[in-house]
């Protein structure tokens, strides 16, 4: 009897282990996922968030808490008017339903930067943003797209689960290094890939990450204007076979958390 019971328990254990297998779909049953990742936290985010909300997609917004409410005179060269960072008081309400993520405290390039300064940049921004949102901040984007191996290690040590670069892959493969997560494409070149992704039929998990800065849509260029922004978001939205997700939630899913 005892031997029979042991055999039954071993068989049940084997069955459970065998049935677990690799993950074959996202929480909504899709095999495709879309992430929008936008940097800096400037006032143009108000307009971009409104578009995301209109079409029910999710954004990851990478913010510099040390620059809240500061002016951006250099933006006049690109858009014809001076820019400004959002105010700290509006952060929680503005990004409700989206991911608040870190972009460092004051936006220095991380490659070759002093270790102590990087730690300070990460810790300050994480602490301030976590206090604003009322929960830990998980995602990071390298300011200026600048990083090296030392910076990657420090970002991970600071407790971030992922860190986005500006190195476009132009493909839909899952990230192989979450501390140097290369996005799919900048929004100005995204439309052909969006059409390709919508048409994609695959049994394997894929992801499309689009990145940029909301102030770029004020350039009023061919692929950098607000009509283009809405067309891009609308074209990609409302697809049953796509999971619309933030960077932090996506990594948490992949890690089984």
PDB file of C-alpha atoms in Angstrom:
ATOM      1  CA  UNK A   1       0.000   0.000   0.000  1.00  0.00           C
ATOM      2  CA  UNK A   2       2.810   2.344   0.965  1.00  0.00           C
ATOM      3  CA  UNK A   3       4.641   1.620  -2.310  1.00  0.00           C
ATOM      4  CA  UNK A   4       1.470   2.297  -4.301  1.00  0.00           C
ATOM      5  CA  UNK A   5       0.974   5.677  -2.555  1.00  0.00           C
ATOM      6  CA  UNK A   6       4.563   6.719  -3.300  1.00  0.00           C
ATOM      7  CA  UNK A   7       4.133   5.736  -6.955  1.00  0.00           C
ATOM      8  CA  UNK A   8       0.937   7.803  -7.220  1.00  0.00           C
ATOM      9  CA  UNK A   9       2.606  10.869  -5.660  1.00  0.00           C
ATOM     10  CA  UNK A  10       5.618  10.565  -7.988  1.00  0.00           C
ATOM     11  CA  UNK A  11       3.329  10.303 -11.026  1.00  0.00           C
ATOM     12  CA  UNK A  12       1.352  13.382  -9.951  1.00  0.00           C
ATOM     13  CA  UNK A  13       4.551  15.358  -9.427  1.00  0.00           C
ATOM     14  CA  UNK A  14       5.851  14.381 -12.860  1.00  0.00           C
ATOM     15  CA  UNK A  15       2.528  15.295 -14.502  1.00  0.00           C
ATOM     16  CA  UNK A  16       2.473  18.742 -12.900  1.00  0.00           C
ATOM     17  CA  UNK A  17       6.066  19.441 -13.868  1.00  0.00           C
ATOM     18  CA  UNK A  18       5.478  18.269 -17.407  1.00  0.00           C
ATOM     19  CA  UNK A  19       2.288  20.307 -17.837  1.00  0.00           C
ATOM     20  CA  UNK A  20       3.892  23.535 -16.574  1.00  0.00           C
ATOM     21  CA  UNK A  21       6.143  23.873 -19.646  1.00  0.00           C
ATOM     22  CA  UNK A  22       7.138  27.165 -21.284  1.00  0.00           C
ATOM     23  CA  UNK A  23       4.723  30.109 -21.323  1.00  0.00           C
ATOM     24  CA  UNK A  24       2.913  30.140 -24.676  1.00  0.00           C
ATOM     25  CA  UNK A  25       0.808  33.293 -24.374  1.00  0.00           C
ATOM     26  CA  UNK A  26       0.406  36.574 -22.525  1.00  0.00           C
ATOM     27  CA  UNK A  27      -2.292  37.062 -19.836  1.00  0.00           C
ATOM     28  CA  UNK A  28      -4.965  37.929 -22.426  1.00  0.00           C
ATOM     29  CA  UNK A  29      -4.124  34.868 -24.545  1.00  0.00           C
ATOM     30  CA  UNK A  30      -2.173  36.864 -27.144  1.00  0.00           C
ATOM     31  CA  UNK A  31       1.329  36.128 -28.390  1.00  0.00           C
ATOM     32  CA  UNK A  32       2.018  39.755 -29.357  1.00  0.00           C
ATOM     33  CA  UNK A  33       2.687  42.654 -26.961  1.00  0.00           C
ATOM     34  CA  UNK A  34       3.086  46.411 -27.459  1.00  0.00           C
ATOM     35  CA  UNK A  35       4.978  48.810 -25.193  1.00  0.00           C
ATOM     36  CA  UNK A  36       5.188  52.584 -25.637  1.00  0.00           C
ATOM     37  CA  UNK A  37       8.195  54.100 -23.819  1.00  0.00           C
ATOM     38  CA  UNK A  38       8.586  57.891 -23.652  1.00  0.00           C
ATOM     39  CA  UNK A  39      11.315  59.945 -22.026  1.00  0.00           C
ATOM     40  CA  UNK A  40      11.877  63.173 -20.094  1.00  0.00           C
ATOM     41  CA  UNK A  41       8.465  64.094 -18.673  1.00  0.00           C
ATOM     42  CA  UNK A  42       7.860  67.334 -20.572  1.00  0.00           C
ATOM     43  CA  UNK A  43       4.533  69.187 -20.854  1.00  0.00           C
ATOM     44  CA  UNK A  44       3.810  67.602 -24.254  1.00  0.00           C
ATOM     45  CA  UNK A  45       3.225  64.372 -22.313  1.00  0.00           C
ATOM     46  CA  UNK A  46      -0.187  65.784 -21.405  1.00  0.00           C
ATOM     47  CA  UNK A  47      -1.249  65.546 -25.031  1.00  0.00           C
ATOM     48  CA  UNK A  48       0.359  62.144 -25.546  1.00  0.00           C
ATOM     49  CA  UNK A  49      -1.267  60.671 -22.427  1.00  0.00           C
ATOM     50  CA  UNK A  50      -4.643  61.933 -23.698  1.00  0.00           C
ATOM     51  CA  UNK A  51      -4.089  60.031 -26.960  1.00  0.00           C
ATOM     52  CA  UNK A  52      -3.020  56.872 -25.114  1.00  0.00           C
ATOM     53  CA  UNK A  53      -6.151  57.107 -22.971  1.00  0.00           C
ATOM     54  CA  UNK A  54      -8.369  57.716 -25.996  1.00  0.00           C
ATOM     55  CA  UNK A  55      -7.149  54.550 -27.710  1.00  0.00           C
ATOM     56  CA  UNK A  56      -6.684  52.549 -24.493  1.00  0.00           C
ATOM     57  CA  UNK A  57      -2.992  51.764 -24.803  1.00  0.00           C
ATOM     58  CA  UNK A  58      -0.391  51.845 -22.033  1.00  0.00           C
ATOM     59  CA  UNK A  59       2.647  54.094 -21.788  1.00  0.00           C
ATOM     60  CA  UNK A  60       5.841  53.857 -19.765  1.00  0.00           C
ATOM     61  CA  UNK A  61       6.967  57.397 -18.949  1.00  0.00           C
ATOM     62  CA  UNK A  62      10.586  57.827 -17.891  1.00  0.00           C
ATOM     63  CA  UNK A  63      10.924  60.908 -15.678  1.00  0.00           C
ATOM     64  CA  UNK A  64      13.710  63.103 -14.272  1.00  0.00           C
ATOM     65  CA  UNK A  65      12.485  64.194 -10.842  1.00  0.00           C
ATOM     66  CA  UNK A  66      15.304  66.732 -10.447  1.00  0.00           C
ATOM     67  CA  UNK A  67      14.034  68.672 -13.459  1.00  0.00           C
ATOM     68  CA  UNK A  68      10.345  69.067 -12.613  1.00  0.00           C
ATOM     69  CA  UNK A  69       8.937  72.470 -13.717  1.00  0.00           C
ATOM     70  CA  UNK A  70      12.266  73.583 -15.212  1.00  0.00           C
ATOM     71  CA  UNK A  71      12.441  75.390 -18.564  1.00  0.00           C
ATOM     72  CA  UNK A  72      13.884  73.889 -21.746  1.00  0.00           C
ATOM     73  CA  UNK A  73      15.169  76.785 -23.864  1.00  0.00           C
ATOM     74  CA  UNK A  74      16.964  74.480 -26.320  1.00  0.00           C
ATOM     75  CA  UNK A  75      13.643  73.069 -27.489  1.00  0.00           C
ATOM     76  CA  UNK A  76      12.922  76.313 -29.367  1.00  0.00           C
ATOM     77  CA  UNK A  77      15.504  75.253 -31.965  1.00  0.00           C
ATOM     78  CA  UNK A  78      13.476  72.136 -32.798  1.00  0.00           C
ATOM     79  CA  UNK A  79       9.860  73.175 -32.233  1.00  0.00           C
ATOM     80  CA  UNK A  80       9.880  76.969 -32.420  1.00  0.00           C
ATOM     81  CA  UNK A  81       8.993  77.406 -28.767  1.00  0.00           C
ATOM     82  CA  UNK A  82      10.647  76.956 -25.393  1.00  0.00           C
ATOM     83  CA  UNK A  83       9.814  73.755 -23.571  1.00  0.00           C
ATOM     84  CA  UNK A  84       9.097  72.921 -19.965  1.00  0.00           C
ATOM     85  CA  UNK A  85       9.143  69.862 -17.739  1.00  0.00           C
ATOM     86  CA  UNK A  86       5.904  68.865 -16.012  1.00  0.00           C
ATOM     87  CA  UNK A  87       5.321  69.893 -12.412  1.00  0.00           C
ATOM     88  CA  UNK A  88       5.794  67.371  -9.634  1.00  0.00           C
ATOM     89  CA  UNK A  89       2.280  68.083  -8.356  1.00  0.00           C
ATOM     90  CA  UNK A  90       0.682  66.782 -11.573  1.00  0.00           C
ATOM     91  CA  UNK A  91       2.676  63.564 -11.984  1.00  0.00           C
ATOM     92  CA  UNK A  92       0.410  61.114 -10.187  1.00  0.00           C
ATOM     93  CA  UNK A  93      -2.818  62.311 -11.808  1.00  0.00           C
ATOM     94  CA  UNK A  94      -1.340  62.809 -15.280  1.00  0.00           C
ATOM     95  CA  UNK A  95       0.134  59.315 -15.565  1.00  0.00           C
ATOM     96  CA  UNK A  96      -2.743  57.479 -13.886  1.00  0.00           C
ATOM     97  CA  UNK A  97      -3.146  54.120 -15.610  1.00  0.00           C
ATOM     98  CA  UNK A  98       0.372  54.290 -17.050  1.00  0.00           C
ATOM     99  CA  UNK A  99       3.811  53.409 -15.716  1.00  0.00           C
ATOM    100  CA  UNK A 100       5.903  56.025 -13.936  1.00  0.00           C
ATOM    101  CA  UNK A 101       9.534  55.070 -14.543  1.00  0.00           C
ATOM    102  CA  UNK A 102      12.970  56.544 -13.937  1.00  0.00           C
ATOM    103  CA  UNK A 103      15.243  58.431 -16.327  1.00  0.00           C
ATOM    104  CA  UNK A 104      17.775  59.518 -13.649  1.00  0.00           C
ATOM    105  CA  UNK A 105      17.533  62.545 -11.352  1.00  0.00           C
ATOM    106  CA  UNK A 106      19.002  65.190 -13.674  1.00  0.00           C
ATOM    107  CA  UNK A 107      19.665  63.434 -17.021  1.00  0.00           C
ATOM    108  CA  UNK A 108      23.465  62.998 -17.311  1.00  0.00           C
ATOM    109  CA  UNK A 109      24.974  60.422 -19.671  1.00  0.00           C
ATOM    110  CA  UNK A 110      25.918  57.327 -17.678  1.00  0.00           C
ATOM    111  CA  UNK A 111      28.790  56.001 -19.802  1.00  0.00           C
ATOM    112  CA  UNK A 112      32.014  56.768 -17.933  1.00  0.00           C
ATOM    113  CA  UNK A 113      30.187  58.704 -15.212  1.00  0.00           C
ATOM    114  CA  UNK A 114      31.557  58.460 -11.672  1.00  0.00           C
ATOM    115  CA  UNK A 115      30.103  55.503  -9.763  1.00  0.00           C
ATOM    116  CA  UNK A 116      29.065  57.643  -6.811  1.00  0.00           C
ATOM    117  CA  UNK A 117      27.228  60.056  -9.104  1.00  0.00           C
ATOM    118  CA  UNK A 118      25.382  57.250 -10.899  1.00  0.00           C
ATOM    119  CA  UNK A 119      24.275  55.772  -7.582  1.00  0.00           C
ATOM    120  CA  UNK A 120      23.038  59.192  -6.479  1.00  0.00           C
ATOM    121  CA  UNK A 121      21.200  59.776  -9.762  1.00  0.00           C
ATOM    122  CA  UNK A 122      19.462  56.415  -9.483  1.00  0.00           C
ATOM    123  CA  UNK A 123      18.659  56.525  -5.763  1.00  0.00           C
ATOM    124  CA  UNK A 124      17.276  60.081  -5.748  1.00  0.00           C
ATOM    125  CA  UNK A 125      15.029  59.598  -8.746  1.00  0.00           C
ATOM    126  CA  UNK A 126      13.785  56.223  -7.558  1.00  0.00           C
ATOM    127  CA  UNK A 127      13.034  57.518  -4.077  1.00  0.00           C
ATOM    128  CA  UNK A 128      11.151  60.620  -5.249  1.00  0.00           C
ATOM    129  CA  UNK A 129       9.152  58.849  -7.957  1.00  0.00           C
ATOM    130  CA  UNK A 130       8.279  55.918  -5.697  1.00  0.00           C
ATOM    131  CA  UNK A 131       6.971  58.345  -3.076  1.00  0.00           C
ATOM    132  CA  UNK A 132       4.844  60.135  -5.692  1.00  0.00           C
ATOM    133  CA  UNK A 133       3.276  56.971  -7.130  1.00  0.00           C
ATOM    134  CA  UNK A 134       2.992  55.255  -3.764  1.00  0.00           C
ATOM    135  CA  UNK A 135       4.753  52.078  -4.869  1.00  0.00           C
ATOM    136  CA  UNK A 136       8.213  51.021  -6.099  1.00  0.00           C
ATOM    137  CA  UNK A 137       9.519  52.177  -9.480  1.00  0.00           C
ATOM    138  CA  UNK A 138      10.727  49.229 -11.565  1.00  0.00           C
ATOM    139  CA  UNK A 139      11.687  50.567 -15.001  1.00  0.00           C
ATOM    140  CA  UNK A 140      14.529  52.783 -16.159  1.00  0.00           C
ATOM    141  CA  UNK A 141      15.660  54.390 -19.417  1.00  0.00           C
ATOM    142  CA  UNK A 142      19.268  55.497 -19.877  1.00  0.00           C
ATOM    143  CA  UNK A 143      19.474  59.300 -20.243  1.00  0.00           C
ATOM    144  CA  UNK A 144      20.859  60.252 -23.651  1.00  0.00           C
ATOM    145  CA  UNK A 145      20.931  56.511 -24.360  1.00  0.00           C
ATOM    146  CA  UNK A 146      24.351  56.543 -22.688  1.00  0.00           C
ATOM    147  CA  UNK A 147      25.499  53.534 -20.668  1.00  0.00           C
ATOM    148  CA  UNK A 148      28.271  50.979 -20.210  1.00  0.00           C
ATOM    149  CA  UNK A 149      28.709  47.687 -18.336  1.00  0.00           C
ATOM    150  CA  UNK A 150      29.400  49.485 -15.050  1.00  0.00           C
ATOM    151  CA  UNK A 151      26.195  51.529 -15.408  1.00  0.00           C
ATOM    152  CA  UNK A 152      24.166  48.418 -16.214  1.00  0.00           C
ATOM    153  CA  UNK A 153      25.406  46.756 -13.048  1.00  0.00           C
ATOM    154  CA  UNK A 154      24.567  49.786 -10.912  1.00  0.00           C
ATOM    155  CA  UNK A 155      21.064  50.072 -12.380  1.00  0.00           C
ATOM    156  CA  UNK A 156      20.389  46.457 -11.477  1.00  0.00           C
ATOM    157  CA  UNK A 157      21.841  46.940  -7.982  1.00  0.00           C
ATOM    158  CA  UNK A 158      19.523  49.925  -7.520  1.00  0.00           C
ATOM    159  CA  UNK A 159      16.572  47.548  -7.811  1.00  0.00           C
ATOM    160  CA  UNK A 160      15.354  48.220 -11.334  1.00  0.00           C
ATOM    161  CA  UNK A 161      14.062  45.214 -13.266  1.00  0.00           C
ATOM    162  CA  UNK A 162      14.718  46.661 -16.731  1.00  0.00           C
ATOM    163  CA  UNK A 163      16.583  49.488 -18.456  1.00  0.00           C
ATOM    164  CA  UNK A 164      15.821  50.697 -21.973  1.00  0.00           C
ATOM    165  CA  UNK A 165      18.416  51.870 -24.480  1.00  0.00           C
ATOM    166  CA  UNK A 166      17.914  53.797 -27.752  1.00  0.00           C
ATOM    167  CA  UNK A 167      19.397  51.066 -29.954  1.00  0.00           C
ATOM    168  CA  UNK A 168      16.638  49.985 -32.336  1.00  0.00           C
ATOM    169  CA  UNK A 169      16.452  46.271 -33.138  1.00  0.00           C
ATOM    170  CA  UNK A 170      13.843  46.619 -35.914  1.00  0.00           C
ATOM    171  CA  UNK A 171      12.533  43.207 -34.892  1.00  0.00           C
ATOM    172  CA  UNK A 172      10.002  41.752 -32.460  1.00  0.00           C
ATOM    173  CA  UNK A 173      12.192  39.404 -30.426  1.00  0.00           C
ATOM    174  CA  UNK A 174      11.993  39.261 -26.639  1.00  0.00           C
ATOM    175  CA  UNK A 175      14.783  41.129 -24.797  1.00  0.00           C
ATOM    176  CA  UNK A 176      17.875  39.034 -24.073  1.00  0.00           C
ATOM    177  CA  UNK A 177      19.359  41.506 -21.587  1.00  0.00           C
ATOM    178  CA  UNK A 178      16.802  43.402 -19.523  1.00  0.00           C
ATOM    179  CA  UNK A 179      19.470  45.826 -18.251  1.00  0.00           C
ATOM    180  CA  UNK A 180      20.176  46.847 -21.863  1.00  0.00           C
ATOM    181  CA  UNK A 181      16.743  46.433 -23.372  1.00  0.00           C
ATOM    182  CA  UNK A 182      16.943  47.511 -27.001  1.00  0.00           C
ATOM    183  CA  UNK A 183      13.590  48.840 -28.265  1.00  0.00           C
ATOM    184  CA  UNK A 184      12.086  47.895 -31.598  1.00  0.00           C
ATOM    185  CA  UNK A 185      11.930  51.320 -33.200  1.00  0.00           C
ATOM    186  CA  UNK A 186      11.687  55.081 -32.700  1.00  0.00           C
ATOM    187  CA  UNK A 187       8.178  56.362 -33.396  1.00  0.00           C
ATOM    188  CA  UNK A 188       9.274  58.367 -36.456  1.00  0.00           C
ATOM    189  CA  UNK A 189      10.131  55.120 -38.276  1.00  0.00           C
ATOM    190  CA  UNK A 190       7.473  52.921 -36.708  1.00  0.00           C
ATOM    191  CA  UNK A 191       4.597  52.825 -39.188  1.00  0.00           C
ATOM    192  CA  UNK A 192       5.987  50.194 -41.620  1.00  0.00           C
ATOM    193  CA  UNK A 193       6.875  47.941 -38.682  1.00  0.00           C
ATOM    194  CA  UNK A 194       3.468  48.512 -37.103  1.00  0.00           C
ATOM    195  CA  UNK A 195       1.776  47.243 -40.250  1.00  0.00           C
ATOM    196  CA  UNK A 196       4.152  44.277 -40.278  1.00  0.00           C
ATOM    197  CA  UNK A 197       3.431  43.520 -36.625  1.00  0.00           C
ATOM    198  CA  UNK A 198      -0.326  43.695 -37.049  1.00  0.00           C
ATOM    199  CA  UNK A 199      -0.097  41.167 -39.890  1.00  0.00           C
ATOM    200  CA  UNK A 200       2.253  38.863 -37.958  1.00  0.00           C
ATOM    201  CA  UNK A 201       0.944  35.406 -37.113  1.00  0.00           C
ATOM    202  CA  UNK A 202       3.208  33.528 -34.726  1.00  0.00           C
ATOM    203  CA  UNK A 203       2.919  30.906 -32.016  1.00  0.00           C
ATOM    204  CA  UNK A 204       5.992  32.363 -30.283  1.00  0.00           C
ATOM    205  CA  UNK A 205       5.889  35.297 -27.874  1.00  0.00           C
ATOM    206  CA  UNK A 206       6.930  38.592 -29.476  1.00  0.00           C
ATOM    207  CA  UNK A 207       7.035  42.249 -28.421  1.00  0.00           C
ATOM    208  CA  UNK A 208       7.100  45.624 -30.138  1.00  0.00           C
ATOM    209  CA  UNK A 209       8.532  48.511 -28.128  1.00  0.00           C
ATOM    210  CA  UNK A 210       8.141  52.000 -29.592  1.00  0.00           C
ATOM    211  CA  UNK A 211      10.083  54.819 -27.977  1.00  0.00           C
ATOM    212  CA  UNK A 212      10.598  58.547 -28.305  1.00  0.00           C
ATOM    213  CA  UNK A 213       9.933  61.941 -26.724  1.00  0.00           C
ATOM    214  CA  UNK A 214       6.516  63.587 -26.825  1.00  0.00           C
ATOM    215  CA  UNK A 215       8.042  66.995 -27.612  1.00  0.00           C
ATOM    216  CA  UNK A 216       9.237  65.593 -30.956  1.00  0.00           C
ATOM    217  CA  UNK A 217       5.652  65.656 -32.240  1.00  0.00           C
ATOM    218  CA  UNK A 218       5.817  69.454 -31.980  1.00  0.00           C
ATOM    219  CA  UNK A 219       8.448  69.469 -34.718  1.00  0.00           C
ATOM    220  CA  UNK A 220       5.586  69.311 -37.220  1.00  0.00           C
ATOM    221  CA  UNK A 221       7.710  67.190 -39.565  1.00  0.00           C
ATOM    222  CA  UNK A 222       6.431  64.411 -41.829  1.00  0.00           C
ATOM    223  CA  UNK A 223       6.741  61.617 -39.249  1.00  0.00           C
ATOM    224  CA  UNK A 224       6.880  63.886 -36.198  1.00  0.00           C
ATOM    225  CA  UNK A 225       3.582  65.693 -35.785  1.00  0.00           C
ATOM    226  CA  UNK A 226       0.461  65.154 -33.700  1.00  0.00           C
ATOM    227  CA  UNK A 227      -1.701  63.887 -36.549  1.00  0.00           C
ATOM    228  CA  UNK A 228       0.971  61.267 -37.219  1.00  0.00           C
ATOM    229  CA  UNK A 229       1.091  60.412 -33.505  1.00  0.00           C
ATOM    230  CA  UNK A 230      -2.645  59.778 -33.412  1.00  0.00           C
ATOM    231  CA  UNK A 231      -2.560  57.754 -36.623  1.00  0.00           C
ATOM    232  CA  UNK A 232       0.262  55.614 -35.253  1.00  0.00           C
ATOM    233  CA  UNK A 233      -1.484  54.935 -31.947  1.00  0.00           C
ATOM    234  CA  UNK A 234      -4.891  54.361 -33.534  1.00  0.00           C
ATOM    235  CA  UNK A 235      -3.474  51.947 -36.122  1.00  0.00           C
ATOM    236  CA  UNK A 236      -1.856  49.828 -33.428  1.00  0.00           C
ATOM    237  CA  UNK A 237      -4.706  49.955 -30.913  1.00  0.00           C
ATOM    238  CA  UNK A 238      -7.782  47.803 -30.289  1.00  0.00           C
ATOM    239  CA  UNK A 239      -6.332  44.500 -31.471  1.00  0.00           C
ATOM    240  CA  UNK A 240      -7.525  41.350 -29.707  1.00  0.00           C
ATOM    241  CA  UNK A 241      -4.267  39.549 -30.452  1.00  0.00           C
ATOM    242  CA  UNK A 242      -2.072  42.210 -28.780  1.00  0.00           C
ATOM    243  CA  UNK A 243      -1.330  42.726 -25.089  1.00  0.00           C
ATOM    244  CA  UNK A 244      -0.923  46.465 -24.337  1.00  0.00           C
ATOM    245  CA  UNK A 245       1.447  46.645 -21.403  1.00  0.00           C
ATOM    246  CA  UNK A 246       4.048  48.725 -19.570  1.00  0.00           C
ATOM    247  CA  UNK A 247       7.738  47.822 -19.517  1.00  0.00           C
ATOM    248  CA  UNK A 248       7.670  46.920 -15.824  1.00  0.00           C
ATOM    249  CA  UNK A 249       4.604  44.717 -16.072  1.00  0.00           C
ATOM    250  CA  UNK A 250       6.007  42.985 -19.145  1.00  0.00           C
ATOM    251  CA  UNK A 251       9.250  42.015 -17.384  1.00  0.00           C
ATOM    252  CA  UNK A 252       7.369  40.944 -14.268  1.00  0.00           C
ATOM    253  CA  UNK A 253       5.306  38.595 -16.459  1.00  0.00           C
ATOM    254  CA  UNK A 254       8.391  37.132 -18.138  1.00  0.00           C
ATOM    255  CA  UNK A 255       9.963  36.549 -14.733  1.00  0.00           C
ATOM    256  CA  UNK A 256       6.797  34.906 -13.423  1.00  0.00           C
ATOM    257  CA  UNK A 257       6.071  37.541 -10.789  1.00  0.00           C
TER     258      UNK A 257
END
